[in-house]
GROMACS .gro file of C-alpha atoms in nm:
model
  237
    1MET     CA    1   5.401  12.427 -10.071
    2THR     CA    2   5.014  12.582 -10.167
    3THR     CA    3   4.802  12.690  -9.882
    4ASP     CA    4   4.510  12.842  -9.722
    5SER     CA    5   4.502  13.083  -9.387
    6GLY     CA    6   4.409  12.818  -9.159
    7PRO     CA    7   4.365  12.840  -8.796
    8SER     CA    8   4.660  13.059  -8.579
    9ASP     CA    9   4.703  12.762  -8.352
   10PRO     CA   10   4.638  12.432  -8.520
   11THR     CA   11   4.749  12.229  -8.223
   12ALA     CA   12   4.539  12.416  -7.944
   13PRO     CA   13   4.298  12.137  -7.709
   14GLY     CA   14   3.988  12.130  -7.853
   15ASP     CA   15   4.108  12.283  -8.216
   16ARG     CA   16   4.326  11.993  -8.324
   17PRO     CA   17   4.323  11.934  -8.721
   18LEU     CA   18   4.203  11.569  -8.813
   19GLY     CA   19   4.463  11.302  -8.776
   20THR     CA   20   4.680  11.493  -8.489
   21ALA     CA   21   4.562  11.370  -8.214
   22ASP     CA   22   4.748  11.333  -7.894
   23PRO     CA   23   5.048  11.115  -7.951
   24ALA     CA   24   5.085  11.016  -7.632
   25GLY     CA   25   4.860  10.658  -7.687
   26ALA     CA   26   5.032  10.585  -7.975
   27SER     CA   27   5.219  10.224  -7.959
   28ASP     CA   28   5.541  10.183  -8.034
   29GLU     CA   29   5.444   9.887  -8.306
   30GLY     CA   30   5.184  10.058  -8.479
   31THR     CA   31   4.888   9.850  -8.642
   32PRO     CA   32   4.933   9.702  -8.971
   33PHE     CA   33   4.808   9.895  -9.259
   34LEU     CA   34   4.635   9.832  -9.617
   35ARG     CA   35   4.755   9.485  -9.551
   36GLN     CA   36   4.630   9.295  -9.856
   37ASP     CA   37   4.473   8.923  -9.837
   38PRO     CA   38   4.694   8.647  -9.957
   39ASP     CA   39   4.604   8.591 -10.342
   40ALA     CA   40   4.518   8.177 -10.320
   41SER     CA   41   4.639   8.200 -10.696
   42GLY     CA   42   5.017   8.232 -10.627
   43ALA     CA   43   5.023   8.550 -10.799
   44THR     CA   44   5.162   8.759 -10.467
   45GLU     CA   45   5.423   8.510 -10.423
   46LEU     CA   46   5.490   8.537 -10.851
   47ALA     CA   47   5.523   8.932 -10.784
   48ARG     CA   48   5.741   8.859 -10.527
   49GLU     CA   49   5.975   8.637 -10.687
   50LEU     CA   50   5.984   8.883 -10.989
   51ARG     CA   51   6.085   9.121 -10.748
   52ARG     CA   52   6.372   8.907 -10.655
   53LEU     CA   53   6.467   8.858 -11.022
   54ARG     CA   54   6.477   9.225 -11.056
   55GLY     CA   55   6.729   9.278 -10.806
   56LEU     CA   56   6.907   9.005 -10.941
   57VAL     CA   57   6.960   9.136 -11.313
   58ALA     CA   58   6.991   9.498 -11.195
   59GLY     CA   59   7.299   9.416 -10.960
   60SER     CA   60   7.460   9.169 -11.174
   61VAL     CA   61   7.679   9.135 -11.424
   62TYR     CA   62   7.681   8.810 -11.627
   63GLU     CA   63   7.864   8.644 -11.925
   64ASP     CA   64   7.563   8.470 -12.086
   65VAL     CA   65   7.180   8.473 -11.953
   66HIS     CA   66   7.024   8.412 -12.311
   67ASP     CA   67   6.889   8.095 -12.130
   68ALA     CA   68   6.761   8.305 -11.870
   69VAL     CA   69   6.600   8.502 -12.152
   70ALA     CA   70   6.410   8.199 -12.305
   71THR     CA   71   6.252   8.104 -11.961
   72VAL     CA   72   6.127   8.409 -11.896
   73ARG     CA   73   5.985   8.492 -12.239
   74GLY     CA   74   5.804   8.146 -12.210
   75LEU     CA   75   5.671   8.246 -11.865
   76VAL     CA   76   5.549   8.595 -12.029
   77GLU     CA   77   5.354   8.410 -12.293
   78HIS     CA   78   5.195   8.145 -12.076
   79LEU     CA   79   5.094   8.426 -11.816
   80GLU     CA   80   4.930   8.603 -12.122
   81THR     CA   81   4.735   8.285 -12.245
   82VAL     CA   82   4.642   8.235 -11.895
   83GLY     CA   83   4.544   8.556 -11.735
   84THR     CA   84   4.261   8.756 -11.728
   85VAL     CA   85   4.349   9.110 -11.781
   86VAL     CA   86   4.130   9.378 -11.493
   87ARG     CA   87   4.064   9.680 -11.637
   88PRO     CA   88   4.091   9.984 -11.452
   89SER     CA   89   3.737  10.098 -11.592
   90GLU     CA   90   3.578   9.815 -11.397
   91TYR     CA   91   3.649   9.846 -11.063
   92ALA     CA   92   3.359   9.878 -10.842
   93THR     CA   93   3.545  10.216 -10.682
   94TRP     CA   94   3.883  10.253 -10.516
   95GLY     CA   95   4.049  10.140 -10.331
   96VAL     CA   96   3.931   9.757 -10.379
   97PRO     CA   97   4.141   9.472 -10.402
   98GLU     CA   98   4.205   9.451 -10.822
   99HIS     CA   99   4.305   9.818 -10.752
  100LEU     CA  100   4.516   9.812 -10.503
  101ALA     CA  101   4.704   9.505 -10.540
  102ALA     CA  102   4.827   9.723 -10.916
  103ASN     CA  103   4.948   9.965 -10.719
  104PRO     CA  104   5.319  10.038 -10.808
  105ALA     CA  105   5.391  10.173 -10.393
  106THR     CA  106   5.208   9.927 -10.251
  107GLY     CA  107   5.027   9.630 -10.498
  108SER     CA  108   5.090   9.301 -10.379
  109ARG     CA  109   5.113   9.141 -10.768
  110ASN     CA  110   5.319   9.429 -10.885
  111PRO     CA  111   5.708   9.352 -10.881
  112VAL     CA  112   5.760   9.729 -10.924
  113SER     CA  113   5.648   9.779 -10.561
  114PRO     CA  114   5.912   9.833 -10.299
  115PRO     CA  115   5.840   9.638  -9.982
  116LEU     CA  116   5.629   9.844  -9.828
  117GLU     CA  117   5.457   9.771  -9.512
  118PRO     CA  118   5.289  10.059  -9.385
  119VAL     CA  119   5.170  10.091  -8.967
  120VAL     CA  120   4.883  10.305  -8.853
  121PHE     CA  121   4.898  10.502  -8.477
  122PRO     CA  122   4.624  10.612  -8.283
  123ASP     CA  123   4.719  10.988  -8.419
  124ALA     CA  124   4.674  10.849  -8.750
  125THR     CA  125   5.057  10.911  -8.814
  126VAL     CA  126   5.117  10.612  -9.056
  127ARG     CA  127   5.515  10.503  -9.057
  128ALA     CA  128   5.671  10.229  -9.306
  129ASP     CA  129   6.014  10.083  -9.240
  130LEU     CA  130   6.224   9.895  -9.510
  131THR     CA  131   6.512   9.845  -9.734
  132LEU     CA  132   6.558   9.896 -10.071
  133GLY     CA  133   6.791   9.765 -10.298
  134ILE     CA  134   6.986   9.846 -10.580
  135GLU     CA  135   6.698   9.793 -10.827
  136TYR     CA  136   6.583  10.115 -10.675
  137GLN     CA  137   6.939  10.307 -10.739
  138GLY     CA  138   6.978  10.673 -10.856
  139PRO     CA  139   7.298  10.829 -10.752
  140PRO     CA  140   7.583  10.507 -10.688
  141GLY     CA  141   7.446  10.353 -10.362
  142CYS     CA  142   7.178  10.640 -10.289
  143VAL     CA  143   6.799  10.553 -10.370
  144HIS     CA  144   6.700  10.711 -10.701
  145GLY     CA  145   6.492  11.007 -10.582
  146GLY     CA  146   6.175  10.935 -10.799
  147ILE     CA  147   6.193  10.667 -10.569
  148VAL     CA  148   6.161  10.843 -10.255
  149ALA     CA  149   5.900  11.083 -10.432
  150LEU     CA  150   5.674  10.787 -10.535
  151ILE     CA  151   5.674  10.655 -10.142
  152PHE     CA  152   5.620  10.946 -10.019
  153ASP     CA  153   5.334  10.986 -10.235
  154GLU     CA  154   5.165  10.710 -10.131
  155MET     CA  155   5.242  10.753  -9.747
  156LEU     CA  156   5.066  11.093  -9.763
  157GLY     CA  157   4.781  10.941  -9.955
  158LEU     CA  158   4.779  10.636  -9.647
  159ALA     CA  159   4.781  10.910  -9.365
  160ASN     CA  160   4.488  11.057  -9.522
  161ALA     CA  161   4.352  10.747  -9.561
  162ALA     CA  162   4.392  10.699  -9.166
  163SER     CA  163   4.209  10.998  -9.047
  164GLU     CA  164   3.901  10.899  -9.315
  165SER     CA  165   4.003  11.136  -9.609
  166VAL     CA  166   3.990  11.107  -9.942
  167GLY     CA  167   4.187  11.322 -10.204
  168MET     CA  168   4.424  11.302 -10.503
  169THR     CA  169   4.747  11.470 -10.524
  170ALA     CA  170   4.719  11.833 -10.615
  171ASP     CA  171   5.109  12.001 -10.527
  172LEU     CA  172   5.398  11.748 -10.399
  173ARG     CA  173   5.666  11.933 -10.242
  174ILE     CA  174   6.011  11.765 -10.143
  175SER     CA  175   6.295  11.848  -9.963
  176TYR     CA  176   6.591  11.648 -10.017
  177LYS     CA  177   6.821  11.691  -9.719
  178SER     CA  178   7.124  11.408  -9.751
  179PRO     CA  179   7.171  11.110  -9.966
  180THR     CA  180   6.946  10.841  -9.869
  181PRO     CA  181   7.131  10.510  -9.878
  182LEU     CA  182   7.021  10.191 -10.067
  183PHE     CA  183   7.047   9.872  -9.801
  184ALA     CA  184   7.004  10.048  -9.552
  185PRO     CA  185   6.743  10.083  -9.299
  186LEU     CA  186   6.451  10.376  -9.398
  187ARG     CA  187   6.147  10.515  -9.180
  188PHE     CA  188   5.908  10.702  -9.342
  189GLU     CA  189   5.623  10.906  -9.173
  190ALA     CA  190   5.339  11.102  -9.291
  191ARG     CA  191   5.050  11.277  -9.125
  192GLN     CA  192   4.779  11.476  -9.198
  193GLU     CA  193   4.824  11.856  -9.083
  194ARG     CA  194   4.456  11.979  -9.183
  195VAL     CA  195   4.126  11.995  -9.368
  196GLU     CA  196   3.945  12.245  -9.530
  197GLY     CA  197   3.666  12.201  -9.737
  198ARG     CA  198   3.799  11.958 -10.051
  199LYS     CA  199   4.166  12.069  -9.963
  200ILE     CA  200   4.371  11.823  -9.733
  201TRP     CA  201   4.724  11.946  -9.611
  202ALA     CA  202   4.946  11.648  -9.517
  203THR     CA  203   5.336  11.626  -9.446
  204ALA     CA  204   5.605  11.367  -9.428
  205THR     CA  205   5.955  11.251  -9.351
  206LEU     CA  206   6.193  11.017  -9.428
  207HIS     CA  207   6.517  10.918  -9.179
  208THR     CA  208   6.776  10.660  -9.178
  209GLY     CA  209   6.806  10.665  -8.798
  210GLU     CA  210   6.890  10.984  -8.644
  211THR     CA  211   6.951  11.151  -9.017
  212LEU     CA  212   6.693  11.341  -9.179
  213CYS     CA  213   6.719  11.219  -9.544
  214ALA     CA  214   6.413  11.428  -9.712
  215THR     CA  215   6.097  11.598  -9.602
  216ALA     CA  216   5.764  11.665  -9.800
  217GLU     CA  217   5.442  11.834  -9.800
  218ALA     CA  218   5.161  11.788 -10.022
  219LEU     CA  219   4.842  11.935 -10.063
  220PHE     CA  220   4.544  11.672 -10.165
  221ILE     CA  221   4.185  11.777 -10.334
  222GLU     CA  222   3.881  11.516 -10.254
  223PRO     CA  223   3.735  11.433 -10.586
  224ARG     CA  224   3.376  11.622 -10.632
  225GLY     CA  225   3.091  11.371 -10.516
  226ILE     CA  226   3.277  11.089 -10.387
  227ARG     CA  227   3.086  10.884 -10.150
  228ASP     CA  228   3.107  10.912  -9.785
  229ALA     CA  229   3.137  10.522  -9.801
  230ASP     CA  230   3.481  10.540  -9.970
  231ARG     CA  231   3.656  10.829  -9.745
  232GLY     CA  232   3.761  10.546  -9.525
  233ARG     CA  233   3.964  10.373  -9.767
  234PRO     CA  234   4.361  10.384  -9.854
  235ILE     CA  235   4.310  10.598 -10.187
  236GLU     CA  236   4.640  10.786 -10.362
  237GLY     CA  237   4.759  10.906 -10.682
   0.00000   0.00000   0.00000
């Protein structure tokens, strides 16, 4: 991880970096973070069913599903005619519902996104417990390393947001310690380490039970001219 020289003792009393407060006050459950409001149109529920479809198609062998192909094609053509395309250039700002819902890591309307439901603790640590199915497979029986990287990048960005920072990923480094199993409880945890000007550093871990699967370190850069009002928004990428 690329770093600048920082405080010799970043945890010294009175000199604790942003987002690394004493964890003694943290609760066991955490507070839901990045909760997205239900979509009255049914789009969120549609995305949920499409996630089920992805798992079935990726993890099953069929003799003949041409009838299902015709059904899905008809659904796609129907959605093309009734939907209004939301263009990124039309977002009022980062972190608005249209932006978050399309996110490939946490988007409630994106069928690609894994079941990531992060919570935040008083010390600004962000945690997510989830299980990943075969649609996220890399090596047989294991989660694809690129999926691990995707979730790490999201969690690190959320840790920054929990500390009221806004940054875009400049350097993401992952150390894979052991295979990450499919169909097993996984726990991602991320926290911001320090901020120096526009540079933001954060770290994260991935465990299954007591086994450390991977660690991540990242450098983020705050965009020039970002409005103060945006600092609390969950921005990543």
